[in-house]
CSV table of C-alpha atoms in Angstrom, one decimal:
chain,number,residue,atom,x,y,z
E,1,MET,CA,9.5,-11.1,8.2
E,2,SER,CA,9.9,-7.6,7.0
E,3,ALA,CA,7.1,-5.3,6.4
E,4,THR,CA,7.7,-4.9,2.8
E,5,ALA,CA,7.4,-8.9,2.5
E,6,ALA,CA,4.5,-8.9,4.5
E,7,GLU,CA,2.3,-6.5,2.7
E,8,PRO,CA,2.1,-8.3,-0.6
E,9,THR,CA,1.4,-11.7,1.4
E,10,ALA,CA,-1.5,-10.0,3.1
E,11,GLY,CA,-2.8,-8.5,-0.1
E,12,ARG,CA,-2.5,-11.9,-1.9
E,13,ARG,CA,-4.7,-13.5,0.8
E,14,ARG,CA,-7.4,-10.5,0.7
E,15,LEU,CA,-7.4,-9.9,-2.9
E,16,GLY,CA,-11.1,-8.8,-3.2
E,17,LEU,CA,-12.5,-6.5,-0.7
E,18,PRO,CA,-9.3,-4.1,-0.2
E,19,VAL,CA,-9.2,-3.6,-3.9
E,20,VAL,CA,-13.1,-2.7,-3.8
E,21,VAL,CA,-12.4,0.0,-1.1
E,22,LEU,CA,-9.6,1.5,-2.8
E,23,ALA,CA,-11.4,1.6,-5.9
E,24,LEU,CA,-14.4,3.2,-4.1
E,25,ALA,CA,-11.9,5.8,-2.7
E,26,GLN,CA,-10.6,6.6,-6.2
E,27,LEU,CA,-14.0,7.1,-7.8
E,28,VAL,CA,-14.8,9.3,-4.5
E,29,ILE,CA,-11.5,11.5,-5.7
E,30,SER,CA,-12.7,11.4,-9.5
E,31,LEU,CA,-16.6,12.1,-8.7
E,32,ASP,CA,-15.7,15.2,-6.6
E,33,TYR,CA,-14.1,16.7,-9.6
E,34,SER,CA,-16.9,16.2,-12.3
E,35,ILE,CA,-20.1,15.9,-10.5
E,36,VAL,CA,-20.6,19.5,-9.6
E,37,TYR,CA,-20.6,20.8,-13.4
E,38,VAL,CA,-24.1,19.7,-14.2
E,39,ALA,CA,-25.2,20.9,-10.8
E,40,LEU,CA,-23.4,24.5,-11.4
E,41,PRO,CA,-26.3,26.4,-13.0
E,42,GLU,CA,-28.8,25.5,-9.6
E,43,ILE,CA,-25.5,26.3,-7.2
E,44,GLY,CA,-25.2,29.7,-9.1
E,45,ALA,CA,-28.5,30.6,-8.8
E,46,GLU,CA,-29.6,29.3,-5.3
E,47,LEU,CA,-26.7,30.9,-3.8
E,48,GLY,CA,-26.2,33.9,-5.7
E,49,PHE,CA,-22.6,33.1,-7.5
E,50,SER,CA,-21.6,35.6,-10.1
E,51,ASP,CA,-20.9,34.0,-13.4
E,52,HIS,CA,-17.4,35.1,-12.9
E,53,ASP,CA,-16.6,33.5,-9.5
E,54,LEU,CA,-18.9,30.3,-10.2
E,55,GLN,CA,-16.1,28.4,-12.1
E,56,TRP,CA,-14.3,28.3,-8.7
E,57,VAL,CA,-16.9,25.8,-7.5
E,58,VAL,CA,-14.8,23.6,-9.7
E,59,SER,CA,-11.3,25.3,-9.5
E,60,ALA,CA,-11.2,25.5,-5.8
E,61,TYR,CA,-10.9,21.6,-6.0
E,62,VAL,CA,-8.3,21.9,-8.3
E,63,VAL,CA,-5.9,24.2,-6.8
E,64,THR,CA,-6.0,22.9,-3.3
E,65,THR,CA,-5.8,19.0,-4.7
E,66,GLY,CA,-2.9,20.0,-7.0
E,67,GLY,CA,-1.1,22.2,-4.3
E,68,PHE,CA,-1.0,19.6,-1.5
E,69,LEU,CA,-0.4,16.2,-3.4
E,70,LEU,CA,3.4,16.2,-2.8
E,71,LEU,CA,2.6,16.8,0.8
E,72,GLY,CA,0.3,13.9,0.8
E,73,GLY,CA,2.6,11.6,-1.0
E,74,ARG,CA,5.5,12.0,1.6
E,75,ALA,CA,2.7,12.0,4.6
E,76,ALA,CA,1.9,8.4,3.4
E,77,ASP,CA,5.1,7.3,3.3
E,78,LEU,CA,6.5,8.7,6.4
E,79,LEU,CA,3.3,8.9,8.7
E,80,GLY,CA,1.4,5.7,7.4
E,81,ARG,CA,-0.5,4.9,4.6
E,82,ARG,CA,-3.8,3.5,6.6
E,83,ARG,CA,-3.6,6.6,8.8
E,84,MET,CA,-3.7,9.3,6.1
E,85,PHE,CA,-6.4,7.0,4.2
E,86,VAL,CA,-8.8,7.0,7.5
E,87,LEU,CA,-7.6,10.8,7.8
E,88,ALA,CA,-8.8,11.5,4.3
E,89,THR,CA,-11.8,9.9,4.3
E,90,ALA,CA,-12.9,11.6,7.1
E,91,ILE,CA,-11.9,15.1,5.8
E,92,TYR,CA,-14.2,14.2,2.7
E,93,ALA,CA,-17.0,13.2,5.0
E,94,ALA,CA,-17.1,16.5,7.1
E,95,SER,CA,-16.5,19.0,4.5
E,96,SER,CA,-19.4,17.0,2.4
E,97,LEU,CA,-21.7,17.5,5.0
E,98,VAL,CA,-21.0,21.1,5.7
E,99,GLY,CA,-21.4,21.6,1.7
E,100,GLY,CA,-24.8,19.9,1.6
E,101,LEU,CA,-26.2,22.4,4.3
E,102,ALA,CA,-24.0,25.6,2.9
E,103,GLN,CA,-26.2,28.9,2.3
E,104,SER,CA,-23.4,30.9,0.8
E,105,PRO,CA,-20.9,31.0,-1.8
E,106,GLY,CA,-18.0,31.6,0.6
E,107,VAL,CA,-18.9,28.7,2.6
E,108,LEU,CA,-19.2,26.0,-0.5
E,109,LEU,CA,-16.0,27.6,-1.7
E,110,ALA,CA,-14.3,26.7,1.5
E,111,VAL,CA,-15.9,23.1,1.3
E,112,ARG,CA,-14.3,22.7,-2.2
E,113,ALA,CA,-10.9,23.6,-1.0
E,114,ALA,CA,-11.4,21.2,2.1
E,115,GLN,CA,-12.7,18.5,-0.2
E,116,GLY,CA,-9.1,19.0,-2.3
E,117,ILE,CA,-7.2,18.6,0.5
E,118,GLY,CA,-8.8,15.3,1.3
E,119,GLY,CA,-8.0,14.4,-2.2
E,120,SER,CA,-4.3,15.3,-2.0
E,121,LEU,CA,-4.3,13.4,1.3
E,122,LEU,CA,-6.5,10.0,-0.2
E,123,PHE,CA,-4.9,9.7,-3.8
E,124,PRO,CA,-1.5,9.0,-3.0
E,125,ALA,CA,-2.5,7.3,0.1
E,126,THR,CA,-4.6,5.0,-2.1
E,127,LEU,CA,-2.4,4.0,-4.7
E,128,SER,CA,0.5,3.8,-2.7
E,129,LEU,CA,-1.5,1.1,-0.7
E,130,ILE,CA,-2.2,-0.6,-3.9
E,131,ASN,CA,1.4,-0.5,-4.6
E,132,THR,CA,2.7,-1.8,-1.5
E,133,THR,CA,-0.3,-4.5,-1.2
E,134,TYR,CA,0.4,-6.3,-4.2
E,135,ALA,CA,3.7,-7.6,-5.6
E,136,GLU,CA,4.9,-5.6,-9.0
E,137,GLY,CA,3.8,-7.5,-12.1
E,138,PRO,CA,0.2,-9.3,-13.1
E,139,VAL,CA,-1.4,-9.1,-9.7
E,140,ARG,CA,-0.9,-5.2,-9.2
E,141,ASN,CA,-1.7,-4.6,-12.6
E,142,ARG,CA,-4.7,-6.4,-12.0
E,143,ALA,CA,-5.2,-4.0,-8.9
E,144,LEU,CA,-4.5,-1.0,-10.7
E,145,ALA,CA,-7.0,-1.9,-13.9
E,146,ILE,CA,-9.6,-2.3,-11.2
E,147,TRP,CA,-8.7,1.1,-9.2
E,148,GLY,CA,-7.8,2.9,-12.5
E,149,ALA,CA,-11.8,1.8,-14.0
E,150,ALA,CA,-13.0,3.7,-11.0
E,151,GLY,CA,-11.0,6.8,-11.6
E,152,ALA,CA,-11.4,7.1,-15.1
E,153,GLY,CA,-14.7,6.2,-15.0
E,154,GLY,CA,-15.3,8.7,-12.6
E,155,LEU,CA,-14.7,11.1,-14.5
E,156,CYS,CA,-17.8,10.8,-16.7
E,157,PHE,CA,-19.8,8.7,-14.0
E,158,GLY,CA,-19.8,12.0,-12.3
E,159,SER,CA,-21.8,13.7,-14.7
E,160,LEU,CA,-24.4,10.9,-14.8
E,161,LEU,CA,-24.5,10.9,-11.3
E,162,GLY,CA,-24.7,14.7,-10.6
E,163,GLY,CA,-27.4,14.8,-13.2
E,164,VAL,CA,-29.6,12.1,-11.4
E,165,LEU,CA,-29.0,13.5,-8.0
E,166,VAL,CA,-29.6,17.5,-9.1
E,167,HIS,CA,-32.9,16.0,-11.1
E,168,GLY,CA,-34.1,14.4,-7.9
E,169,TYR,CA,-32.9,16.4,-4.8
E,170,GLY,CA,-31.5,19.6,-5.8
E,171,TRP,CA,-27.7,20.5,-6.0
E,172,PRO,CA,-27.1,19.6,-2.0
E,173,SER,CA,-27.4,16.0,-2.6
E,174,VAL,CA,-23.8,16.1,-5.0
E,175,PHE,CA,-22.1,16.6,-1.5
E,176,LEU,CA,-24.4,15.0,1.2
E,177,VAL,CA,-24.3,11.6,-1.1
E,178,ASN,CA,-20.5,11.8,-0.1
E,179,VAL,CA,-21.0,11.6,3.6
E,180,PRO,CA,-22.0,7.8,4.3
E,181,VAL,CA,-19.7,7.1,1.4
E,182,ALA,CA,-16.7,8.3,3.2
E,183,LEU,CA,-17.4,7.3,6.2
E,184,ALA,CA,-17.8,3.9,5.4
E,185,LEU,CA,-14.3,3.9,3.7
E,186,ALA,CA,-13.0,5.4,6.9
E,187,VAL,CA,-14.2,2.6,8.8
E,188,LEU,CA,-13.1,-0.6,6.4
E,189,GLY,CA,-9.6,1.1,5.7
E,190,ARG,CA,-9.1,0.9,9.2
E,191,MET,CA,-10.4,-2.5,9.4
E,192,LEU,CA,-9.0,-4.0,6.5
E,193,PHE,CA,-5.5,-2.4,6.0
E,194,PRO,CA,-2.8,-3.2,8.1
E,195,ALA,CA,-1.4,-1.4,11.0
E,196,ASP,CA,1.0,1.5,10.1
E,197,GLN,CA,4.7,0.2,11.0
E,198,PRO,CA,6.3,2.4,13.6
E,199,ARG,CA,7.9,5.8,12.1
E,200,ASP,CA,11.5,5.0,10.8
E,201,ARG,CA,13.3,7.9,13.0
E,202,THR,CA,16.1,7.6,10.7
E,203,ARG,CA,14.0,9.3,8.0
E,204,ARG,CA,13.0,13.1,8.4
E,205,PHE,CA,9.6,14.3,7.1
E,206,ASP,CA,11.3,17.4,5.6
E,207,ALA,CA,8.4,19.8,7.0
E,208,ALA,CA,10.2,23.1,5.8
E,209,GLY,CA,10.1,21.4,2.1
E,210,ALA,CA,7.0,20.3,2.1
E,211,LEU,CA,5.1,23.9,3.7
E,212,VAL,CA,7.1,25.6,1.0
E,213,ALA,CA,6.4,23.2,-2.0
E,214,THR,CA,2.6,23.4,-1.0
E,215,ALA,CA,2.7,27.1,-0.9
E,216,GLY,CA,4.4,27.3,-4.1
E,217,LEU,CA,2.5,24.9,-6.0
E,218,THR,CA,-0.8,26.0,-5.1
E,219,LEU,CA,0.4,29.9,-6.0
E,220,VAL,CA,1.0,28.2,-9.3
E,221,VAL,CA,-2.0,26.3,-9.8
E,222,PHE,CA,-4.3,29.5,-8.7
E,223,LEU,CA,-2.3,31.5,-11.4
E,224,LEU,CA,-2.9,28.8,-14.1
E,225,VAL,CA,-6.8,28.6,-13.2
E,226,TYR,CA,-7.2,32.5,-12.5
E,227,ALA,CA,-4.9,34.1,-14.9
E,228,PRO,CA,-6.0,32.9,-18.6
E,229,ALA,CA,-9.8,34.1,-17.8
E,230,GLN,CA,-9.0,37.4,-15.7
E,231,GLY,CA,-5.7,38.5,-17.4
E,232,TRP,CA,-2.2,37.7,-16.5
E,233,THR,CA,-1.5,41.2,-16.0
E,234,ARG,CA,-4.1,42.0,-13.2
E,235,SER,CA,-2.8,42.3,-9.6
E,236,ALA,CA,-3.7,39.0,-8.1
E,237,SER,CA,-1.9,37.0,-11.2
E,238,LEU,CA,1.3,38.9,-10.7
E,239,ALA,CA,1.4,38.3,-7.0
E,240,ALA,CA,0.7,34.9,-7.7
E,241,ALA,CA,3.2,34.2,-10.2
E,242,GLY,CA,6.1,36.3,-8.5
E,243,MET,CA,5.2,34.7,-5.0
E,244,GLY,CA,5.0,31.4,-6.5
E,245,LEU,CA,8.3,31.4,-8.0
E,246,VAL,CA,10.2,32.5,-4.8
E,247,PHE,CA,8.8,29.6,-3.0
E,248,LEU,CA,9.3,27.3,-5.9
E,249,VAL,CA,13.0,28.5,-5.8
E,250,LEU,CA,13.2,28.3,-2.3
E,251,PHE,CA,11.8,24.9,-2.4
E,252,ALA,CA,14.8,23.7,-4.6
E,253,ALA,CA,17.1,25.4,-2.4
E,254,ILE,CA,15.9,23.5,0.5
E,255,GLU,CA,16.0,20.3,-1.3
E,256,ARG,CA,19.6,20.5,-2.1
E,257,ARG,CA,20.7,20.5,1.4
E,258,ALA,CA,17.8,18.4,3.4
E,259,PRO,CA,18.9,15.0,4.3
E,260,ASP,CA,16.0,13.5,3.4
E,261,PRO,CA,14.6,15.5,0.8
E,262,LEU,CA,10.7,15.5,0.1
E,263,VAL,CA,11.1,14.7,-3.7
E,264,PRO,CA,14.4,12.5,-3.8
E,265,VAL,CA,16.0,13.7,-7.2
E,266,ARG,CA,17.4,9.7,-7.8
E,267,LEU,CA,13.7,8.9,-8.4
E,268,PHE,CA,13.7,10.8,-11.6
E,269,LEU,CA,16.3,8.6,-12.8
E,270,ASN,CA,13.3,6.3,-13.4
E,271,ARG,CA,12.2,6.3,-17.1
E,272,GLY,CA,8.9,5.0,-16.0
E,273,LEU,CA,8.0,7.8,-13.8
E,274,VAL,CA,9.2,10.6,-15.9
E,275,MET,CA,7.3,9.3,-18.9
E,276,ALA,CA,4.0,8.6,-16.3
E,277,THR,CA,4.6,12.2,-15.3
E,278,ALA,CA,4.0,13.6,-18.6
E,279,VAL,CA,1.6,11.4,-19.6
E,280,ALA,CA,-0.2,12.2,-16.4
E,281,ALA,CA,-0.5,16.0,-17.8
E,282,LEU,CA,-1.3,15.5,-21.0
E,283,PHE,CA,-3.8,12.9,-19.9
E,284,SER,CA,-5.8,15.2,-17.7
E,285,ALA,CA,-5.2,18.6,-20.1
E,286,THR,CA,-7.1,16.5,-22.8
E,287,PHE,CA,-9.4,13.6,-21.4
E,288,SER,CA,-10.2,15.1,-18.1
E,289,SER,CA,-11.4,18.5,-19.8
E,290,LEU,CA,-13.8,16.9,-22.2
E,291,PRO,CA,-16.7,16.8,-19.7
E,292,TYR,CA,-16.4,20.1,-19.3
E,293,PHE,CA,-17.1,20.9,-22.8
E,294,LEU,CA,-19.4,18.2,-23.5
E,295,THR,CA,-21.9,19.4,-20.5
E,296,LEU,CA,-21.8,23.0,-22.1
E,297,TYR,CA,-22.9,21.5,-25.4
E,298,PHE,CA,-25.8,19.2,-24.1
E,299,GLN,CA,-27.0,21.7,-21.7
E,300,ALA,CA,-26.1,25.1,-23.6
E,301,VAL,CA,-26.7,24.1,-26.9
E,302,ARG,CA,-29.3,21.0,-27.2
E,303,GLY,CA,-31.3,22.6,-24.0
E,304,TYR,CA,-30.8,19.1,-22.1
E,305,ASP,CA,-31.5,19.2,-18.4
E,306,ALA,CA,-29.3,18.1,-15.7
E,307,PHE,CA,-31.0,14.5,-15.7
E,308,VAL,CA,-30.9,14.0,-19.7
E,309,THR,CA,-27.0,15.4,-19.7
E,310,GLY,CA,-26.1,12.9,-17.0
E,311,LEU,CA,-27.5,10.0,-19.0
E,312,CYS,CA,-25.6,11.3,-21.8
E,313,PHE,CA,-22.1,10.3,-19.8
E,314,LEU,CA,-23.3,7.0,-18.9
E,315,LEU,CA,-21.8,5.3,-22.2
E,316,PRO,CA,-18.6,7.0,-22.0
E,317,ALA,CA,-18.4,5.9,-18.2
E,318,VAL,CA,-19.0,2.2,-19.5
E,319,VAL,CA,-16.5,2.4,-22.3
E,320,VAL,CA,-14.0,3.7,-20.1
E,321,ALA,CA,-14.4,1.1,-17.7
E,322,ALA,CA,-13.9,-1.7,-20.2
E,323,GLY,CA,-10.7,0.0,-21.7
E,324,THR,CA,-9.1,0.1,-18.1
E,325,GLN,CA,-10.0,-3.6,-17.6
E,326,ALA,CA,-8.3,-4.5,-21.4
E,327,GLY,CA,-5.3,-2.6,-20.3
E,328,PRO,CA,-3.5,-5.4,-17.7
E,329,PRO,CA,-3.9,-8.2,-21.0
E,330,ALA,CA,-2.7,-5.5,-23.4
E,331,VAL,CA,0.5,-4.5,-21.4
E,332,ALA,CA,1.5,-8.2,-20.8
E,333,ARG,CA,1.0,-8.8,-24.6
E,334,PHE,CA,2.0,-5.4,-26.6
E,335,GLY,CA,4.1,-3.6,-23.6
E,336,MET,CA,3.4,-0.6,-21.8
E,337,LEU,CA,4.2,2.2,-24.2
E,338,ARG,CA,2.6,0.6,-26.9
E,339,LEU,CA,-0.8,0.8,-25.2
E,340,LEU,CA,0.1,4.3,-24.3
E,341,VAL,CA,0.5,5.2,-27.8
E,342,GLY,CA,-2.6,3.4,-28.8
E,343,GLY,CA,-4.6,5.1,-26.2
E,344,LEU,CA,-3.4,8.6,-27.0
E,345,ALA,CA,-3.8,8.3,-30.8
E,346,ALA,CA,-7.2,6.8,-30.2
E,347,GLY,CA,-8.5,9.7,-28.1
E,348,ALA,CA,-6.7,11.8,-30.9
E,349,VAL,CA,-8.9,10.4,-33.7
E,350,GLY,CA,-11.9,10.5,-31.6
E,351,ALA,CA,-11.5,14.0,-30.5
E,352,LEU,CA,-11.5,14.8,-34.4
E,353,ALA,CA,-14.8,12.5,-35.3
E,354,LEU,CA,-16.3,14.7,-32.7
E,355,ILE,CA,-15.8,17.8,-34.4
E,356,PRO,CA,-18.3,17.3,-37.4
E,357,ALA,CA,-21.0,15.6,-35.0
E,358,VAL,CA,-21.1,18.7,-32.5
E,359,SER,CA,-24.0,20.6,-34.4
E,360,SER,CA,-27.3,22.4,-33.1
E,361,ASP,CA,-29.2,19.8,-34.7
E,362,GLY,CA,-27.1,16.6,-34.6
E,363,SER,CA,-28.4,13.5,-32.9
E,364,TYR,CA,-26.6,11.8,-29.7
E,365,LEU,CA,-25.9,8.9,-32.3
E,366,SER,CA,-23.5,11.0,-34.3
E,367,LEU,CA,-21.6,11.7,-31.5
E,368,LEU,CA,-21.0,7.9,-30.5
E,369,PRO,CA,-18.3,7.1,-33.0
E,370,GLY,CA,-15.9,9.9,-31.3
E,371,ILE,CA,-17.0,9.3,-27.9
E,372,VAL,CA,-16.2,5.4,-28.1
E,373,LEU,CA,-13.0,6.1,-29.6
E,374,ILE,CA,-12.3,8.7,-26.6
E,375,SER,CA,-13.4,6.8,-23.8
E,376,LEU,CA,-11.5,3.4,-25.1
E,377,GLY,CA,-8.3,5.9,-25.4
E,378,GLN,CA,-8.8,7.2,-21.8
E,379,GLY,CA,-9.3,4.0,-20.3
E,380,SER,CA,-6.3,2.2,-21.7
E,381,ALA,CA,-3.8,4.9,-21.2
E,382,TRP,CA,-5.1,5.8,-17.6
E,383,THR,CA,-4.2,2.0,-16.7
E,384,ALA,CA,-0.9,2.3,-18.5
E,385,LEU,CA,0.4,5.4,-16.9
E,386,TRP,CA,-0.2,4.5,-13.3
E,387,ILE,CA,1.4,1.0,-14.3
E,388,ALA,CA,4.5,2.9,-15.5
E,389,ALA,CA,4.8,5.3,-12.4
E,390,ALA,CA,4.9,2.5,-9.9
E,391,SER,CA,7.3,-0.1,-11.8
E,392,GLY,CA,10.9,-0.2,-10.1
E,393,ILE,CA,10.0,1.8,-7.4
E,394,ALA,CA,10.9,1.0,-3.8
E,395,PRO,CA,7.8,0.7,-1.2
E,396,GLY,CA,9.2,3.5,0.7
E,397,ASP,CA,8.8,5.8,-2.1
E,398,GLN,CA,5.6,4.7,-3.4
E,399,GLY,CA,3.7,7.7,-1.5
E,400,ILE,CA,6.1,10.5,-2.6
E,401,THR,CA,5.7,8.7,-6.2
E,402,SER,CA,2.1,9.0,-6.1
E,403,GLY,CA,2.3,12.7,-5.5
E,404,ILE,CA,4.6,13.5,-7.9
E,405,ALA,CA,2.7,11.7,-10.9
E,406,SER,CA,-0.9,12.8,-9.3
E,407,THR,CA,0.6,16.7,-9.0
E,408,SER,CA,1.5,16.4,-12.7
E,409,LEU,CA,-2.1,15.2,-13.3
E,410,GLN,CA,-3.7,18.2,-11.3
E,411,VAL,CA,-1.3,20.9,-12.6
E,412,GLY,CA,-2.3,19.3,-16.3
E,413,GLY,CA,-5.6,19.6,-16.0
E,414,ALA,CA,-5.9,23.5,-14.7
E,415,VAL,CA,-3.3,24.3,-17.3
E,416,GLY,CA,-5.5,22.0,-20.4
E,417,LEU,CA,-8.6,23.6,-19.0
E,418,ALA,CA,-7.5,27.0,-19.4
E,419,LEU,CA,-5.8,26.8,-22.3
E,420,LEU,CA,-8.8,25.1,-23.9
E,421,VAL,CA,-11.3,27.6,-22.9
E,422,ALA,CA,-8.9,30.3,-24.0
E,423,ALA,CA,-8.8,28.7,-27.1
E,424,ALA,CA,-12.4,28.5,-27.3
E,425,SER,CA,-12.7,32.2,-26.8
E,426,GLY,CA,-13.6,31.7,-23.2
E,427,ILE,CA,-17.0,30.3,-23.8
E,428,GLY,CA,-19.3,29.6,-20.8
E,429,GLN,CA,-23.0,28.9,-19.8
E,430,GLN,CA,-23.8,32.5,-20.8
E,431,SER,CA,-22.4,32.2,-24.6
E,432,SER,CA,-24.3,32.2,-27.4
E,433,ALA,CA,-25.2,29.2,-29.1
E,434,ALA,CA,-23.0,29.8,-32.1
E,435,ASP,CA,-20.3,31.0,-30.3
E,436,LEU,CA,-20.2,27.8,-28.0
E,437,LEU,CA,-20.6,25.6,-31.3
E,438,ASP,CA,-17.3,27.3,-32.4
E,439,GLY,CA,-15.4,27.4,-29.4
E,440,ILE,CA,-16.2,23.3,-28.9
E,441,ARG,CA,-15.2,22.6,-32.2
E,442,THR,CA,-12.1,24.6,-31.6
E,443,ALA,CA,-11.6,23.0,-28.0
E,444,LEU,CA,-11.7,19.7,-29.7
E,445,PHE,CA,-9.4,20.2,-32.6
E,446,VAL,CA,-6.5,21.5,-30.0
E,447,MET,CA,-7.2,18.6,-27.9
E,448,SER,CA,-6.5,16.3,-31.0
E,449,GLY,CA,-3.5,17.7,-31.9
E,450,ALA,CA,-2.3,17.6,-28.4
E,451,LEU,CA,-3.1,13.7,-28.0
E,452,ALA,CA,-1.7,13.0,-31.7
E,453,LEU,CA,1.7,14.9,-30.4
E,454,GLY,CA,1.8,12.9,-27.1
E,455,ALA,CA,1.2,9.4,-28.9
E,456,LEU,CA,4.0,10.5,-31.6
E,457,THR,CA,6.5,11.7,-28.8
E,458,ALA,CA,5.7,8.1,-26.7
E,459,LEU,CA,6.5,6.3,-30.1
E,460,MET,CA,9.7,8.0,-30.6
E,461,ALA,CA,10.5,7.2,-27.0
E,462,ARG,CA,9.6,3.7,-27.9
E,463,ARG,CA,11.9,3.4,-30.6
E,464,ALA,CA,14.8,5.5,-28.8
E,465,THR,CA,14.9,2.6,-26.1
E,466,SER,CA,14.5,0.2,-28.1
E,467,SER,CA,17.6,0.8,-30.0
């Protein structure tokens, strides 16, 4: 029996625990993006971060994750999915331990960069393990829904868990909590997933393309995070833009001549992957940016501490999880494009509903209609986009496909948050309450418009496909 035939069979025999392990791995990736939000004030005060540099506790993770995802995706295909899963979780465990013991800003930023590299290896390994373990169709869709609930819910649950940990144990706990979880995942991954097949020597790794792409993408993501706040004409911005462009042009030249390119052009003939890549960027630019603005609102406007702020994210996490679980039956009944349109449209209406509810004396209850709509839209769109990304892709390309879509997710998040903060007049922890309210409302309005435009585009694509 071939390896590709054996993997789905094995997956059906052990449907339960492998999905739980893969979902927990996805939860770790998602949590590490958002769990530090509520800890930022304590981190800044205790380690001596300036207001200018504190954002890099989040951004260092985003930059390295976005830059290394294509490399991580191809490594999963060619070097082994289980091998990359174990390596990535070990990187998470080691870097998180150092982060919890960090005593200086430089060490903590290095830790966040290392966690980002771990995420760039773990995300495509995890997603490709699901897509090669479970046969395409209802079984895989159910597995993706469980995995998706962990990922999408983690964006909200991270703020909740971060608030609880910071309140009870201080900011180092948001790092140290990863250590036992990541080590357990490494052990379970080694035990549960089938051994990687011997490497196919007829396929080359395209090391030159991987290195050049990683350098170019890292510089581009750095530029998109750094320049909106610090200025596009700063020397660092100009250097990143120039070098990033050179590396990406060089990458395109290498790929044209590579016998086994890092990113095969033929993959972009798959409409599902193209659509998923576009939706992933929009998803991250909007839904994934919302916790940043809600955290500012809860802490800087309403004066909530880290614990209460975390509790405010409990309901969104539950509703997002419910939305992901509704995804597979909705896809079966209404189709993938309809679910994407519905999810984006619900998010647009929800963001619009939040605008009047965001006020200096408004209650949490007034936020609930908008939060529920956004969370349902987030959960359903998240599941649908990953089903679309994997459909019709050969097992040997699942890793790089995951890398392509998740790179779009990370770049979209970096661009989206930077643009939304810029649209909100650069608001931050030190802004006045009046400026914060105006800025948050502006960001929500822009977010709603972007989601509505995305829903309209997806609807037009659906009509063009059916005609």
